[in-house]
Short mmCIF file of C-alpha atoms in Angstrom, two decimals:
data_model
loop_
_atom_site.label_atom_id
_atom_site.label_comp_id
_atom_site.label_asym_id
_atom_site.label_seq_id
_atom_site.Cartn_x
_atom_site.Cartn_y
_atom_site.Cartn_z
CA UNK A 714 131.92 46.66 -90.93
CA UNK A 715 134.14 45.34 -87.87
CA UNK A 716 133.60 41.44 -87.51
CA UNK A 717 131.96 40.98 -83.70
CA UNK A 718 134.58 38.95 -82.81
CA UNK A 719 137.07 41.10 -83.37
CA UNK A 720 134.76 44.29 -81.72
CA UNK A 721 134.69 42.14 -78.58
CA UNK A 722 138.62 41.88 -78.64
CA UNK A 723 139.16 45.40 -78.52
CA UNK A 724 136.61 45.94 -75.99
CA UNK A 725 138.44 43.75 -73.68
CA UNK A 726 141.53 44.82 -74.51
CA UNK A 727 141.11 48.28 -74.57
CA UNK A 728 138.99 47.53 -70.85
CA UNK A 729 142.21 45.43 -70.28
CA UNK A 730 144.53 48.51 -70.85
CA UNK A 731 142.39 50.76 -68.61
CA UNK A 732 142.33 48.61 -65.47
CA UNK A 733 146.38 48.37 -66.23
CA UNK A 734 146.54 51.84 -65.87
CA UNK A 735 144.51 52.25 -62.89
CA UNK A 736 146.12 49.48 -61.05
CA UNK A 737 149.52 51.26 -62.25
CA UNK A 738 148.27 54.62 -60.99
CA UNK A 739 147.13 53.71 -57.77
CA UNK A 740 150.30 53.14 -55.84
CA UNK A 741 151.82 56.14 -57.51
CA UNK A 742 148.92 57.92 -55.98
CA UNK A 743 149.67 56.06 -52.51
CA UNK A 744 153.09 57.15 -52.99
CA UNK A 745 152.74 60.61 -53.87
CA UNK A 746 150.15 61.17 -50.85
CA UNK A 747 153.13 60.02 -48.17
CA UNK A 748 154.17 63.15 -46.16
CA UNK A 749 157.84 63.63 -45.78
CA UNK A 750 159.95 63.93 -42.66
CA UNK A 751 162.99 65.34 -42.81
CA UNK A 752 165.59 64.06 -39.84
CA UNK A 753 168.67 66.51 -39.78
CA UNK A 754 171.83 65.12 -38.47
CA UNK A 755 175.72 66.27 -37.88
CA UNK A 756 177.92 65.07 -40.47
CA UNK A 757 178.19 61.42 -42.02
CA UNK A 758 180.47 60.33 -40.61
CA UNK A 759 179.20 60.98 -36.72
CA UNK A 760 177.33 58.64 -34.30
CA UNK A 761 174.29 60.83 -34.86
CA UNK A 762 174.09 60.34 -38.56
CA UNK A 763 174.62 56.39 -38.15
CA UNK A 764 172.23 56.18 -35.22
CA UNK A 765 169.55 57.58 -37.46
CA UNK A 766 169.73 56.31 -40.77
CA UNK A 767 169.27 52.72 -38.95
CA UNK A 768 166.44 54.14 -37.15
CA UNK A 769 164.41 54.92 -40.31
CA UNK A 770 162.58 51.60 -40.90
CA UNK A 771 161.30 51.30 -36.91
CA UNK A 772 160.14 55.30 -37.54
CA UNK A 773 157.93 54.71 -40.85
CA UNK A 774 156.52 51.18 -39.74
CA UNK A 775 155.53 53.24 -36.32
CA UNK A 776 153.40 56.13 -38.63
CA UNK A 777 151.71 53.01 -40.43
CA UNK A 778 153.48 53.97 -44.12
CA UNK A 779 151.40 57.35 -43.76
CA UNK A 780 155.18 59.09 -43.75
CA UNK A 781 158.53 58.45 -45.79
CA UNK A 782 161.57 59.92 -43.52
CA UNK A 783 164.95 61.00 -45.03
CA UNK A 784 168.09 61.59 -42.96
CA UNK A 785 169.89 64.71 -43.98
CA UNK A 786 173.20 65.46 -42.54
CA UNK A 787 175.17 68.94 -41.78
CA UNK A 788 178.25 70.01 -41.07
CA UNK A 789 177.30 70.33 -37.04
CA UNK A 790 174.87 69.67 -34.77
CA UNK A 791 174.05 73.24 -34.28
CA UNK A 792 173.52 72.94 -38.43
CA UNK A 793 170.69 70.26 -38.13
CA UNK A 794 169.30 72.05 -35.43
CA UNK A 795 169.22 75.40 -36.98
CA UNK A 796 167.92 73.59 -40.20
CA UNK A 797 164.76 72.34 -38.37
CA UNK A 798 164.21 75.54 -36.41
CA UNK A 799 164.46 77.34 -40.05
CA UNK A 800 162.04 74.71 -42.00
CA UNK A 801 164.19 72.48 -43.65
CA UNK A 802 163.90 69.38 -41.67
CA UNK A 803 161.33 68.25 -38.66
CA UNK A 804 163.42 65.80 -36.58
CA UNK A 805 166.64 68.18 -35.31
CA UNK A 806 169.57 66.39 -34.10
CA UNK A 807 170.88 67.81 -30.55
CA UNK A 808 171.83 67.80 -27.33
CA UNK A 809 170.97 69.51 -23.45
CA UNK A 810 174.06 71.38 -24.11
CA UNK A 811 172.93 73.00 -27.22
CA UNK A 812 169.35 73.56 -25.90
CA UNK A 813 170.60 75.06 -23.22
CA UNK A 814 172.69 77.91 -25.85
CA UNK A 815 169.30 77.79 -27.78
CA UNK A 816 167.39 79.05 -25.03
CA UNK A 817 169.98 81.43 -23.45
CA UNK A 818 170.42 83.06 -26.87
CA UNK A 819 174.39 82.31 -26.97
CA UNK A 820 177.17 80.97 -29.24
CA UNK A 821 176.02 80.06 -31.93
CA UNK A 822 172.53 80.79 -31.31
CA UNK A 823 173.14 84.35 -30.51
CA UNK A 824 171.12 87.04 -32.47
CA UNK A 825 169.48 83.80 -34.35
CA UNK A 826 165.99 83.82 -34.95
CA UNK A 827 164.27 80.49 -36.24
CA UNK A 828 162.25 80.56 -39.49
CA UNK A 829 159.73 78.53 -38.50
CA UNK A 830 159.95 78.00 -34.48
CA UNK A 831 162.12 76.77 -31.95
CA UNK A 832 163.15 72.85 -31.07
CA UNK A 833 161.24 71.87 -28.17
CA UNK A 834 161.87 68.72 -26.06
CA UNK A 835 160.88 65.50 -28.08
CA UNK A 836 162.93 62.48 -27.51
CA UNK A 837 166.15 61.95 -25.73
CA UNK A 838 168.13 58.86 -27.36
CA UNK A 839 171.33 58.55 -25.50
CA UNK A 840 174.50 60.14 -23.56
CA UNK A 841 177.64 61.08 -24.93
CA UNK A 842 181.07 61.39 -22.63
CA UNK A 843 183.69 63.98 -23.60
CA UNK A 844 187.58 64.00 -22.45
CA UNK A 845 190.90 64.99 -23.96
CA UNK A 846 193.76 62.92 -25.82
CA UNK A 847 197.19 63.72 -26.71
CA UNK A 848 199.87 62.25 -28.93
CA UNK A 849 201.53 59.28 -26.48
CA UNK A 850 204.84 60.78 -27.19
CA UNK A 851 203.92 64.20 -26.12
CA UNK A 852 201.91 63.13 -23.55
CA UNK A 853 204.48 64.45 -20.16
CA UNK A 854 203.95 67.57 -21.28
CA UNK A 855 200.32 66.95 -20.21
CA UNK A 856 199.19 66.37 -16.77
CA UNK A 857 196.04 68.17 -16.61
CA UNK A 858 193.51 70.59 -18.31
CA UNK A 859 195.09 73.26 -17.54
CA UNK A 860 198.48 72.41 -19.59
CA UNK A 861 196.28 72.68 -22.96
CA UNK A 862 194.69 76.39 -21.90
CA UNK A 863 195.51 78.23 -24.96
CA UNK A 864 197.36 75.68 -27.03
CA UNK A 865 195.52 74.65 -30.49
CA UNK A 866 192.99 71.57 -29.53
CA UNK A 867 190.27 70.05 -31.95
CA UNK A 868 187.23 69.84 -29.67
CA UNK A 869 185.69 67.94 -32.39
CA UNK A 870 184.37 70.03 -35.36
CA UNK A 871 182.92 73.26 -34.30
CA UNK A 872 179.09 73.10 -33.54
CA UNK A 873 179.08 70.03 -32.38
CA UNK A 874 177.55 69.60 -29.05
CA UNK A 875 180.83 67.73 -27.64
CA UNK A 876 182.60 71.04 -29.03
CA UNK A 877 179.67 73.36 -26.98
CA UNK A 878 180.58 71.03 -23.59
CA UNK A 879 184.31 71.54 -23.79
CA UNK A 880 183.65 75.16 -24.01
CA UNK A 881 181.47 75.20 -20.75
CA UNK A 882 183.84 73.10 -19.51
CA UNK A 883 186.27 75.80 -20.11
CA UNK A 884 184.38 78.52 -19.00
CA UNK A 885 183.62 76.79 -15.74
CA UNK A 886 187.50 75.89 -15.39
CA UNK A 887 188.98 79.43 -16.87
CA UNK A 888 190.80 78.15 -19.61
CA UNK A 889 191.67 80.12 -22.73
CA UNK A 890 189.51 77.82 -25.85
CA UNK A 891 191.34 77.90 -28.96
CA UNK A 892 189.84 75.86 -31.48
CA UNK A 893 191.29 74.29 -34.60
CA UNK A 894 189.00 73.77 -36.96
CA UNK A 895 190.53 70.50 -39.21
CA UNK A 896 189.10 67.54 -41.09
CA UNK A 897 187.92 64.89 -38.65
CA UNK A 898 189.45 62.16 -41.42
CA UNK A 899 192.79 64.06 -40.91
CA UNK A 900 192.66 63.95 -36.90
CA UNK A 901 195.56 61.81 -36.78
CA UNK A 902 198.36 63.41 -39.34
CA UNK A 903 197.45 66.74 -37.32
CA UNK A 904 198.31 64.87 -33.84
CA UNK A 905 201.66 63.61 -35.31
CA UNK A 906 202.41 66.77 -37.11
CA UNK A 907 201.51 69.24 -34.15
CA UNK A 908 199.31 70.98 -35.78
CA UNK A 909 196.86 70.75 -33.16
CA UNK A 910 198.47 69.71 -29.30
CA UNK A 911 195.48 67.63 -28.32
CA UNK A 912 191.84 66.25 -29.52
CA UNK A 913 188.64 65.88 -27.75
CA UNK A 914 187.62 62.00 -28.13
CA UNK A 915 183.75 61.19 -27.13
CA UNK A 916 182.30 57.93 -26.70
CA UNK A 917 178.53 57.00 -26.37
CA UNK A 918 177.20 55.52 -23.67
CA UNK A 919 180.66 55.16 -22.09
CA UNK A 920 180.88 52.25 -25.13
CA UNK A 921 181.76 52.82 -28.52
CA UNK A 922 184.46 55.70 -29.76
CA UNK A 923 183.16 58.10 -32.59
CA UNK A 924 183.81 56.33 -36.34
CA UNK A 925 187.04 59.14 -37.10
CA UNK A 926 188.26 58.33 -33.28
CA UNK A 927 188.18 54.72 -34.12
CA UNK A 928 190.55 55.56 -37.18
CA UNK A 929 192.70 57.71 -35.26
CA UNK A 930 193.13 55.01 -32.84
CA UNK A 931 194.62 52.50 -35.60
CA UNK A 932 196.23 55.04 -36.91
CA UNK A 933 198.49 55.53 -33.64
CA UNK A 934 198.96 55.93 -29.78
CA UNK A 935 197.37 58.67 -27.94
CA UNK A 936 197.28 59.24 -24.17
CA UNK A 937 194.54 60.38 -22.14
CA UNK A 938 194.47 64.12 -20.31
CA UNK A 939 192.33 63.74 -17.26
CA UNK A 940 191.12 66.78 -15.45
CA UNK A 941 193.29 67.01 -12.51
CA UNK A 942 191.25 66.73 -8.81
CA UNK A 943 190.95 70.27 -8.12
CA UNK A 944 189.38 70.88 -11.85
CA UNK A 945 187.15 67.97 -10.97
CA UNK A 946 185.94 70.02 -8.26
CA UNK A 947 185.57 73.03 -10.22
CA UNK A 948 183.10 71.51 -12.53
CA UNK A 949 181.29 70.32 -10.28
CA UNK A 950 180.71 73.09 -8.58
CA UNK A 951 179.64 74.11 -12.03
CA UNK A 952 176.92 72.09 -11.96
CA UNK A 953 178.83 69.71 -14.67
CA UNK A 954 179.22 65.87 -13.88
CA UNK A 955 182.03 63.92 -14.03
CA UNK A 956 181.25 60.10 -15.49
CA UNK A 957 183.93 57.24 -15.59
CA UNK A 958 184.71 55.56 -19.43
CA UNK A 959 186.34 52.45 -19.30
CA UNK A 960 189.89 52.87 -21.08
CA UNK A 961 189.28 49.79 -22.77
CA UNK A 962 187.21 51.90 -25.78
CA UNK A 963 190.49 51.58 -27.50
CA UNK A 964 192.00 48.81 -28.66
CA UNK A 965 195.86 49.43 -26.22
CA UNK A 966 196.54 51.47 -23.31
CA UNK A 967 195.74 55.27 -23.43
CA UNK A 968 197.62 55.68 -20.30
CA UNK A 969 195.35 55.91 -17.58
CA UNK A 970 193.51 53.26 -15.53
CA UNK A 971 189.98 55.05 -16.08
CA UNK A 972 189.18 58.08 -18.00
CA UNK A 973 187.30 61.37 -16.49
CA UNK A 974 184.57 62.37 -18.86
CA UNK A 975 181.86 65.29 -18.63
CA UNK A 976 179.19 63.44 -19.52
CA UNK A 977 176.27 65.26 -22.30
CA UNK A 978 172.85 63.88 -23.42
CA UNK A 979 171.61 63.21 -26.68
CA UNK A 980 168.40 63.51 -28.40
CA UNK A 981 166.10 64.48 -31.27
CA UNK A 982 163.95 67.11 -30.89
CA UNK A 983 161.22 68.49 -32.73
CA UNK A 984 159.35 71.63 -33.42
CA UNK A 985 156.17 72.02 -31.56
CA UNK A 986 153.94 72.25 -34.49
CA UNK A 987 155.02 68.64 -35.26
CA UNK A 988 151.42 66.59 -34.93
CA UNK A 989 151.13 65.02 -31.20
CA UNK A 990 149.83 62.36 -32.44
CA UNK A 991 153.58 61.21 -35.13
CA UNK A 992 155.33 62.22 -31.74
CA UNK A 993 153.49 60.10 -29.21
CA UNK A 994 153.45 56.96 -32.05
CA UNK A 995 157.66 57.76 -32.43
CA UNK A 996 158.07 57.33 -28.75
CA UNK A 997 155.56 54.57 -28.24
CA UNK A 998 157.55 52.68 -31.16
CA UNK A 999 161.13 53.29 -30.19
CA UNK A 1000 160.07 52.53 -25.93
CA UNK A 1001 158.85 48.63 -27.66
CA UNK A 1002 161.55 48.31 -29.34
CA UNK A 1003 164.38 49.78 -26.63
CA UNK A 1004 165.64 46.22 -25.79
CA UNK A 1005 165.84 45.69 -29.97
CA UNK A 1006 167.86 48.55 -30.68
CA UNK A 1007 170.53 48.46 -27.25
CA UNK A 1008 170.95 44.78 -28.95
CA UNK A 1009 171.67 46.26 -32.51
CA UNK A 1010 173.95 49.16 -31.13
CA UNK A 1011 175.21 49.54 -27.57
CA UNK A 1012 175.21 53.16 -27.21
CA UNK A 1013 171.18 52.59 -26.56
CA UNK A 1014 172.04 50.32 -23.57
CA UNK A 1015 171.14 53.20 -21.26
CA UNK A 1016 168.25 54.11 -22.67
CA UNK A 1017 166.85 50.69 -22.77
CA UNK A 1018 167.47 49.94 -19.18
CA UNK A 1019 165.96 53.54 -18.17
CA UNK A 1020 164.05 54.76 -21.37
CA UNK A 1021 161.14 56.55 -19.41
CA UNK A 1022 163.80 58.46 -16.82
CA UNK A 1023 165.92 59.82 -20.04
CA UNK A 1024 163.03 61.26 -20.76
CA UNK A 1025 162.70 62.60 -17.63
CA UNK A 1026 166.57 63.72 -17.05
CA UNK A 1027 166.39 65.33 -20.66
CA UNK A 1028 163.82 67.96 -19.84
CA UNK A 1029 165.27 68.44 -15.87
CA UNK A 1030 168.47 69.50 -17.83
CA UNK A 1031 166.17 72.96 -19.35
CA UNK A 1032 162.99 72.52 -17.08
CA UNK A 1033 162.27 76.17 -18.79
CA UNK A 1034 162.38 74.73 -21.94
CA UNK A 1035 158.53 73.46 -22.96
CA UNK A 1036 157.97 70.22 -23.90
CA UNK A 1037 156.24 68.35 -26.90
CA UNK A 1038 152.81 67.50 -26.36
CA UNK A 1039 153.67 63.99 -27.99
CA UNK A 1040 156.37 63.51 -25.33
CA UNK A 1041 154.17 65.07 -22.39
CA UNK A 1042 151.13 62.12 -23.57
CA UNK A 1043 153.63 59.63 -23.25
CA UNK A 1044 155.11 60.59 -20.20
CA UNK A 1045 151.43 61.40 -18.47
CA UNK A 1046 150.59 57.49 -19.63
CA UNK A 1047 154.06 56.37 -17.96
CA UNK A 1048 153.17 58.54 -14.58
CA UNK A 1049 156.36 60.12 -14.80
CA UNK A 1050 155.07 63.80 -15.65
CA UNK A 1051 155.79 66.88 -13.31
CA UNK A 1052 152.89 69.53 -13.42
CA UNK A 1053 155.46 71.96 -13.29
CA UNK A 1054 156.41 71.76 -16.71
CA UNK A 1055 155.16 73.41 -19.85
CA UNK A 1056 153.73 71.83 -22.50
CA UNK A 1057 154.44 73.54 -26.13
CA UNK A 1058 152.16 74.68 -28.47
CA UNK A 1059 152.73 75.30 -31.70
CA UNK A 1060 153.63 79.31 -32.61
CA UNK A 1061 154.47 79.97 -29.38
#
């Protein structure tokens, strides 16, 4: 026979163990019941990539802890779109550019059908400015666009939406696009070696060079290619804008007083079966905190001053295009929705 005292032990102990594992178990539950989103990005070394892995924290305090987000990057931009269109992601990196191809059915979005449905407009974050840089000793063989037509440029790797707006630049201008498709880390021994004549640079918010650019810049002196005024006028008859970048993005001269950029906007979008509710609560989250996050990185200074008209200028750029009912919420509560858009519904 078991002494009581030593019953009673047990008892306790084996009660002891039990509430242990219960205790234990219920986080792992907690855990295990947190959804996952998936935010698909251009490579690692891009602004987009960078931009979102330090937006994670502000994204899963905004859905209460209900969600853990991962940022996964591809090669290109049109990668991390097609990736969310296809079901392997829910936050797709892009641009108006590339929603514009989307919709149209071209480049790289010709004969592509998505898996799961198409990005719809969600959130636009910030704009991007794209011109063209040459090696400084090379540079008097440049004067304008038209001297690179045909010769072998990197317009940054292929798919990525300042790649897409060199190429309507192009079109609208007449030039002959040929690509070279290198490693960005290698941008600079191509420049001095010739293998490529000239490199697309892009800075966001008219502020802060792309991480390889900034390399590329220690590395060695480049020179900036302006369009000349008649190609100016050209793409603007195009319908494309022309924005000034202050020179001063690099740390010496580039060669010109101010640099002539086509200027592209950036965002995040979303499928539309993404829950109205985690869109509206993403928007509401990042608007309170747009004054935090220009102060943490100043390619968000535009969309701080003006968050609700990026918005606004992201879905004028594709007014076809139908919009999240997350973003259309937020904009209705703002009083800066136009009837005249369509709001998306998931499957269609």
């Amino acid at each position: 026979m078991q002494h009581p005292r030593r019953s009673h032990w047990l008892a306790l102990s084996t009660a002891g163990v039990a509430l242990a594992i219960v205790a234990t178990a219920a986080p792992l539950a907690q855990s295990q019941e947190r959804k996952s989103i998936r935010w698909s990005t251009s490579s690692v070394d891009s602004y987009g990539y960078k931009v979102a892995a330090a937006m994670t924290k502000i994204a899963e305090e905004a859905l209460g802890g209900e969600y853990t987000i991962t940022v996964n990057p591809y090669p290109s931009t049109t990668g991390a779109m097609k990736a969310t269109m296809d079901g392997t992601g829910e936050i797709g990196y892009t641009a108006d550019v590339g929603m514009t191809q989307l919709y149209g059915g071209d480049g790289g979005f010709k004969n592509y059908t998505p898996g799961k449905g198409k990005l719809v407009h969600t959130w636009y974050a910030y704009p991007m400015e794209s011109f063209m840089a040459v090696p400084a000793d090379k540079a008097a063989q440049f004067k304008c666009l038209k001297d690179l037509s045909g010769k072998p440029v990197f317009f940054t790797p292929a798919g990525f939406m300042n790649w897409l707006n060199f190429q309507r630049m192009y079109k609208a201008l007449g030039y002959d696009f040929k690509h070279v498709q290198i490693d960005p880390k290698t941008q600079s021994d191509a420049l001095k070696g010739g293998t490529i004549a000239g490199s697309v640079a892009y800075t966001t918010a008219g502020r802060s060079l792309a991480p390889y650019w900034k390399e590329t810049d220690v590395r060695m002196d480049v020179k900036i290619v302006n369009p000349c005024p008649e190609e100016i006028t050209k793409l603007q008859a195009a319908g494309l804008a022309v924005a000034d970048v202050d020179p001063k993005v690099f740390s010496k001269s580039v060669g010109v007083d101010g640099i002539k950029a086509v200027p592209i906007l950036f965002g995040y979008n979303m499928r539309a079966d993404m829950p109205e509710d985690v869109v509206y609560k993403l928007l509401t989250a990042f608007y309170n905190k747009r004054d935090d996050l220009a102060k943490a990185d100043p390619g968000f200074a535009p969309m701080a001053k003006d968050f609700i008209g990026m918005q606004v200028n992201g879905i004028k750029a594709n007014p076809d295009v139908p919009v999240h009912a997350g973003l259309a919420k937020f904009l209705k509560e703002h009083k800066a929705w136009d009837d005249k858009w369509k709001i998306a519904k998931a499957g269609s």
